[in-house]
Short mmCIF file of C-alpha atoms in Angstrom, two decimals:
data_model
loop_
_atom_site.label_atom_id
_atom_site.label_comp_id
_atom_site.label_asym_id
_atom_site.label_seq_id
_atom_site.Cartn_x
_atom_site.Cartn_y
_atom_site.Cartn_z
CA MET A 239 -18.69 -26.77 -64.64
CA VAL A 240 -17.58 -27.46 -68.22
CA GLY A 241 -14.90 -25.29 -69.76
CA GLU A 242 -14.65 -23.73 -73.22
CA THR A 243 -11.97 -23.49 -75.90
CA THR A 244 -10.76 -20.43 -77.79
CA TRP A 245 -8.79 -21.51 -80.88
CA LEU A 246 -6.42 -18.91 -82.36
CA PHE A 247 -5.15 -19.63 -85.87
CA GLY A 248 -3.22 -17.77 -88.56
CA LEU A 249 0.05 -17.51 -90.45
CA PRO A 250 3.35 -18.17 -88.64
CA CYS A 251 4.37 -15.07 -86.62
CA SER A 252 0.94 -13.46 -87.01
CA GLY A 253 0.68 -12.98 -83.23
CA LYS A 254 -1.24 -16.06 -82.09
CA THR A 255 0.90 -16.90 -79.07
CA THR A 256 1.11 -13.27 -77.96
CA LEU A 257 -2.66 -12.97 -77.87
CA ALA A 258 -3.12 -16.44 -76.36
CA GLU A 259 -0.95 -15.49 -73.40
CA GLY A 260 -3.26 -12.55 -72.74
CA LEU A 261 -6.44 -14.63 -72.73
CA VAL A 262 -6.05 -15.84 -69.20
CA GLY A 263 -8.27 -16.84 -66.33
CA PRO A 264 -8.09 -18.72 -63.02
CA LYS A 265 -8.55 -22.08 -64.79
CA THR A 266 -7.08 -21.52 -68.25
CA ILE A 267 -4.60 -23.82 -69.99
CA HIS A 268 -2.67 -22.69 -73.07
CA LEU A 269 -2.05 -25.31 -75.75
CA ASP A 270 0.65 -24.01 -78.06
CA GLY A 271 1.52 -25.60 -81.40
CA ASP A 272 5.29 -25.18 -81.07
CA PHE A 273 5.33 -26.65 -77.56
CA LEU A 274 3.29 -29.72 -78.50
CA ARG A 275 5.50 -30.40 -81.52
CA ASP A 276 8.58 -30.25 -79.28
CA THR A 277 7.06 -32.62 -76.71
CA LEU A 278 4.10 -34.92 -77.40
CA ASN A 279 4.09 -34.72 -81.18
CA THR A 280 7.75 -35.10 -82.10
CA ASP A 281 6.80 -38.01 -84.35
CA LEU A 282 4.90 -35.75 -86.76
CA GLY A 283 6.20 -33.86 -89.78
CA PHE A 284 4.68 -30.98 -91.75
CA LEU A 285 2.83 -32.68 -94.55
CA LYS A 286 -0.92 -32.06 -94.54
CA ALA A 287 -1.67 -35.45 -92.99
CA ASP A 288 0.82 -34.84 -90.17
CA ARG A 289 -0.52 -31.33 -89.58
CA THR A 290 -4.04 -32.70 -89.33
CA GLU A 291 -2.97 -35.42 -86.87
CA ASN A 292 -1.20 -32.78 -84.77
CA LEU A 293 -4.43 -30.80 -84.59
CA ARG A 294 -6.56 -33.88 -83.94
CA ARG A 295 -4.48 -34.69 -80.88
CA ALA A 296 -4.61 -31.09 -79.67
CA ALA A 297 -8.39 -30.96 -80.13
CA GLY A 298 -8.73 -34.17 -78.13
CA MET A 299 -6.68 -32.65 -75.30
CA ALA A 300 -8.81 -29.51 -75.37
CA GLU A 301 -12.04 -31.51 -75.10
CA VAL A 302 -10.73 -33.56 -72.17
CA LEU A 303 -9.57 -30.42 -70.34
CA ASN A 304 -12.90 -28.69 -70.99
CA LYS A 305 -14.77 -31.65 -69.50
CA GLN A 306 -12.57 -31.35 -66.40
CA GLY A 307 -13.67 -27.73 -66.00
CA PHE A 308 -10.65 -26.01 -67.53
CA ASP A 309 -10.84 -23.31 -70.19
CA VAL A 310 -8.41 -23.82 -73.06
CA VAL A 311 -6.68 -21.29 -75.31
CA ALA A 312 -5.12 -23.01 -78.32
CA SER A 313 -2.68 -21.33 -80.71
CA PHE A 314 -2.03 -23.32 -83.90
CA ILE A 315 -1.56 -22.29 -87.53
CA THR A 316 -4.52 -24.53 -88.52
CA PRO A 317 -4.24 -23.62 -92.22
CA TYR A 318 -7.01 -25.74 -93.78
CA GLU A 319 -10.76 -25.27 -93.54
CA SER A 320 -11.16 -29.06 -93.27
CA GLN A 321 -8.96 -29.04 -90.16
CA ARG A 322 -11.04 -26.34 -88.52
CA GLU A 323 -14.18 -28.33 -89.28
CA MET A 324 -12.61 -31.41 -87.72
CA ILE A 325 -11.84 -29.43 -84.56
CA ARG A 326 -15.45 -28.22 -84.40
CA GLU A 327 -16.59 -31.84 -84.45
CA LYS A 328 -14.21 -32.89 -81.67
CA VAL A 329 -14.49 -29.91 -79.29
CA SER A 330 -17.97 -29.33 -77.89
CA ASP A 331 -17.58 -25.61 -77.13
CA VAL A 332 -15.00 -23.97 -79.39
CA ALA A 333 -14.73 -20.46 -80.81
CA PHE A 334 -12.26 -19.67 -83.61
CA VAL A 335 -10.25 -16.47 -83.86
CA HIS A 336 -8.35 -15.73 -87.09
CA VAL A 337 -5.23 -13.82 -86.06
CA LYS A 338 -4.55 -11.95 -89.29
CA ALA A 339 -1.46 -10.07 -90.43
CA PRO A 340 0.04 -9.48 -93.91
CA ILE A 341 2.77 -11.93 -94.78
CA ASP A 342 5.39 -9.15 -95.01
CA VAL A 343 4.57 -8.13 -91.43
CA CYS A 344 4.86 -11.76 -90.31
CA GLU A 345 8.30 -11.96 -91.97
CA GLU A 346 9.44 -8.81 -90.16
CA ARG A 347 8.45 -10.39 -86.83
CA ASP A 348 10.20 -13.68 -87.61
CA VAL A 349 13.20 -13.62 -85.28
CA LYS A 350 13.99 -17.28 -86.09
CA GLY A 351 14.36 -16.58 -89.80
CA MET A 352 11.91 -19.31 -90.79
CA TYR A 353 10.39 -17.37 -93.68
CA GLU A 354 13.83 -16.66 -95.15
CA GLN A 355 14.80 -20.33 -94.88
CA ALA A 356 11.53 -21.36 -96.48
CA ARG A 357 12.05 -18.98 -99.41
CA LYS A 358 15.52 -20.49 -99.92
CA GLY A 359 14.04 -23.99 -99.88
CA LYS A 360 15.72 -24.97 -96.62
CA ILE A 361 12.33 -25.49 -94.91
CA LYS A 362 9.69 -27.41 -96.85
CA ASN A 363 5.90 -27.17 -96.57
CA PHE A 364 6.03 -23.82 -94.77
CA THR A 365 2.61 -22.19 -94.51
CA GLY A 366 2.38 -19.03 -96.56
CA ILE A 367 5.39 -19.90 -98.75
CA ASP A 368 5.12 -23.37 -100.31
CA ALA A 369 2.11 -24.61 -98.32
CA PRO A 370 -1.29 -22.92 -98.52
CA PHE A 371 -3.25 -21.08 -95.87
CA GLU A 372 -6.97 -21.17 -96.51
CA VAL A 373 -8.53 -17.89 -95.40
CA PRO A 374 -11.81 -18.65 -93.63
CA GLU A 375 -15.04 -18.08 -95.51
CA GLN A 376 -17.88 -16.12 -93.93
CA GLU A 377 -19.86 -19.28 -93.26
CA GLU A 378 -17.09 -20.55 -91.00
CA ASP A 379 -18.32 -18.22 -88.24
CA VAL A 380 -14.86 -16.97 -87.28
CA LEU A 381 -13.85 -13.83 -85.40
CA GLU A 382 -11.04 -11.93 -87.14
CA VAL A 383 -8.51 -9.67 -85.41
CA GLN A 384 -5.82 -7.60 -87.13
CA THR A 385 -2.46 -7.58 -85.37
CA ALA A 386 -0.71 -5.30 -87.88
CA THR A 387 -3.10 -2.40 -87.35
CA HIS A 388 -4.41 -2.99 -83.82
CA SER A 389 -2.56 -3.28 -80.53
CA LYS A 390 -2.47 -6.37 -78.36
CA LYS A 391 -4.69 -4.62 -75.83
CA GLU A 392 -7.27 -3.69 -78.48
CA ASN A 393 -7.38 -7.20 -79.92
CA LEU A 394 -7.69 -8.86 -76.52
CA LYS A 395 -10.52 -6.52 -75.63
CA GLU A 396 -12.34 -7.39 -78.86
CA ILE A 397 -11.88 -11.13 -78.35
CA ASN A 398 -13.09 -11.02 -74.75
CA MET A 399 -16.05 -8.84 -75.70
CA GLU A 400 -17.13 -10.71 -78.84
CA LEU A 401 -16.71 -14.17 -77.31
CA ASN A 402 -17.84 -13.13 -73.84
CA ARG A 403 -14.60 -14.45 -72.34
CA LYS A 404 -14.33 -12.85 -68.90
CA PRO A 405 -11.73 -14.26 -66.48
CA GLU A 406 -13.15 -14.43 -62.98
CA PRO A 407 -11.05 -12.82 -60.23
CA SER A 408 -9.44 -15.26 -57.85
CA HIS A 409 -7.18 -12.98 -55.80
CA VAL A 410 -7.95 -9.64 -54.15
CA PHE A 411 -5.27 -7.20 -52.99
CA LEU A 412 -6.62 -4.43 -50.76
CA GLY A 413 -4.69 -1.33 -49.69
CA ARG A 414 -4.16 2.41 -49.78
CA TRP A 415 -1.27 2.09 -52.27
CA GLN A 416 0.24 5.41 -51.16
CA PRO A 417 2.34 5.31 -53.29
CA PHE A 418 2.19 2.14 -55.36
CA HIS A 419 5.71 0.69 -55.26
CA ASP A 420 7.89 -2.36 -56.02
CA GLY A 421 6.88 -4.12 -52.81
CA HIS A 422 3.27 -4.02 -53.91
CA ARG A 423 4.20 -5.13 -57.40
CA THR A 424 6.08 -8.15 -56.04
CA ILE A 425 3.11 -9.62 -54.19
CA ILE A 426 0.68 -8.86 -57.03
CA ASP A 427 3.01 -10.15 -59.74
CA SER A 428 3.45 -13.42 -57.83
CA VAL A 429 -0.17 -14.13 -58.77
CA ALA A 430 -0.67 -12.14 -61.98
CA ASP A 431 2.36 -13.64 -63.73
CA ASN A 432 0.92 -17.09 -63.11
CA ARG A 433 -2.21 -16.22 -65.11
CA LYS A 434 -4.48 -15.92 -62.08
CA GLY A 435 -7.31 -13.42 -61.92
CA VAL A 436 -6.45 -10.39 -59.77
CA VAL A 437 -8.43 -7.50 -58.34
CA ILE A 438 -6.47 -4.56 -56.90
CA ALA A 439 -8.83 -2.74 -54.53
CA ILE A 440 -7.93 0.86 -53.68
CA ARG A 441 -9.25 2.22 -50.40
CA ASP A 442 -10.82 5.64 -50.94
CA THR A 443 -8.95 7.30 -48.07
CA GLU A 444 -9.23 10.99 -47.15
CA LEU A 445 -6.38 13.24 -48.29
CA SER A 446 -3.70 13.74 -45.64
CA GLU A 447 0.07 13.83 -45.23
CA LYS A 448 0.13 10.02 -45.27
CA ASN A 449 -2.42 9.84 -48.09
CA PRO A 450 -1.47 12.65 -50.52
CA PHE A 451 -3.09 11.12 -53.63
CA THR A 452 -6.73 10.66 -54.50
CA ALA A 453 -8.04 7.17 -55.12
CA GLN A 454 -8.58 8.06 -58.79
CA GLU A 455 -4.95 9.18 -59.19
CA ARG A 456 -3.73 5.89 -57.70
CA LYS A 457 -6.12 3.93 -59.88
CA GLU A 458 -4.79 5.51 -63.08
CA LEU A 459 -1.16 4.80 -62.10
CA ILE A 460 -1.86 1.15 -61.30
CA LYS A 461 -3.91 0.69 -64.48
CA ASN A 462 -0.96 2.00 -66.50
CA VAL A 463 1.46 -0.35 -64.73
CA TYR A 464 -0.76 -3.35 -65.55
CA SER A 465 -2.08 -2.19 -68.91
CA SER A 466 -0.78 -5.35 -70.64
CA TYR A 467 -2.36 -7.71 -68.09
CA GLN A 468 -5.84 -8.83 -69.09
CA ASN A 469 -6.19 -10.74 -65.83
CA VAL A 470 -5.64 -7.69 -63.56
CA LYS A 471 -8.54 -5.41 -62.67
CA VAL A 472 -8.34 -2.21 -60.63
CA MET A 473 -11.22 -0.79 -58.61
CA ILE A 474 -11.90 1.80 -55.90
CA VAL A 475 -13.67 0.70 -52.72
CA PRO A 476 -14.92 2.79 -49.76
CA ASP A 477 -12.45 3.22 -46.93
CA ILE A 478 -12.47 0.15 -44.71
CA ASP A 479 -12.18 -0.11 -40.95
CA THR A 480 -11.91 -3.88 -40.61
CA VAL A 481 -11.28 -6.88 -42.84
CA ALA A 482 -12.57 -10.08 -41.27
CA ILE A 483 -11.22 -13.41 -42.51
CA GLY A 484 -12.79 -16.68 -41.43
CA ARG A 485 -10.70 -19.67 -40.39
CA ARG A 486 -10.11 -22.57 -42.79
CA VAL A 487 -12.06 -21.00 -45.65
CA GLY A 488 -9.40 -21.26 -48.32
CA TYR A 489 -7.84 -17.80 -48.22
CA SER A 490 -4.08 -17.60 -48.57
CA VAL A 491 -1.43 -15.00 -47.76
CA VAL A 492 1.35 -14.23 -50.22
CA SER A 493 4.75 -14.20 -48.54
CA VAL A 494 7.55 -12.00 -49.88
CA PRO A 495 11.31 -11.76 -49.26
CA GLU A 496 12.40 -9.73 -46.23
CA LYS A 497 14.02 -7.12 -48.50
CA ILE A 498 10.66 -6.51 -50.20
CA ALA A 499 8.75 -6.42 -46.91
CA GLU A 500 11.03 -3.62 -45.70
CA ILE A 501 10.14 -1.23 -48.55
CA SER A 502 8.68 1.95 -47.05
CA GLY A 503 6.02 3.96 -48.83
CA THR A 504 6.73 6.91 -46.52
CA LYS A 505 10.43 6.91 -47.47
CA ILE A 506 9.54 6.76 -51.16
CA ARG A 507 7.21 9.77 -50.80
CA GLN A 508 10.02 11.75 -49.18
CA GLU A 509 12.47 10.98 -52.00
CA TYR A 510 10.22 11.86 -54.96
CA GLU A 511 8.05 14.74 -56.05
CA GLU A 512 4.32 14.09 -56.26
CA TYR A 513 4.24 14.29 -60.07
CA GLU A 514 7.04 11.70 -60.24
CA LEU A 515 5.10 9.32 -58.03
CA LEU A 516 1.95 9.71 -60.08
CA ALA A 517 3.96 9.11 -63.25
CA GLY A 518 5.46 5.98 -61.72
CA ALA A 519 9.03 7.34 -61.88
CA HIS A 520 9.85 5.57 -58.59
CA LEU A 521 9.02 2.12 -59.95
CA SER A 522 12.00 0.09 -61.12
CA ASP A 523 12.07 -1.32 -64.67
#
């Protein structure tokens, strides 16, 4: 299977990397402009010719990875229309996303102080200050998202919907989750934080002393906990009597530290009120 590339571009500090990190899947590789300049492309400067060569190399990497079956999310300023056209020619399946934010908002987000240094002349050829950024024309066929007026979650949803980018689940976690606690989070985060697709399946158990919350209540809590994770899905499944796992079929079991394995859902229920559990007050920061 051949992969596809999503290319995020925009002014420095517009939110490209933040969104790129949310566009994840089981076989996704993130190519980041800052990282490549600090590693493979240390020989390049910031004149237009160097910027174009930086992008040419990145586009070549994206095409190779796509042919190997990997999806690629690239986050580069990519300021010139000619550069974007060059990338289209080199990458067989690429979709562009203009990550747009007003320059004053970008400056507010700039924790490194690059904009200030550029305005003082200490950094030369800085996009948006003394180097141009060519806003894409309609004929460029580019999706635009606004990071100053829309949340990360809203923008990721729009990108996934408009470009039909849907990460396929690769890990399933099944349980009652009564209540959902830090032990559960540890095993799920061990996968989710590594950009793997995750499905959290909630058994629709009958209400009882051991199961005081409805499946829908548990679902809402878990969705809130993982609201910033595009690769985590939550669903309710009928109560299950048996889970059968075949031998040597590729399934794996996530191991956790002994301290985590000893966490007791029953003890947590006894220490908190029901409304606190449903609000997630028992979960550590």
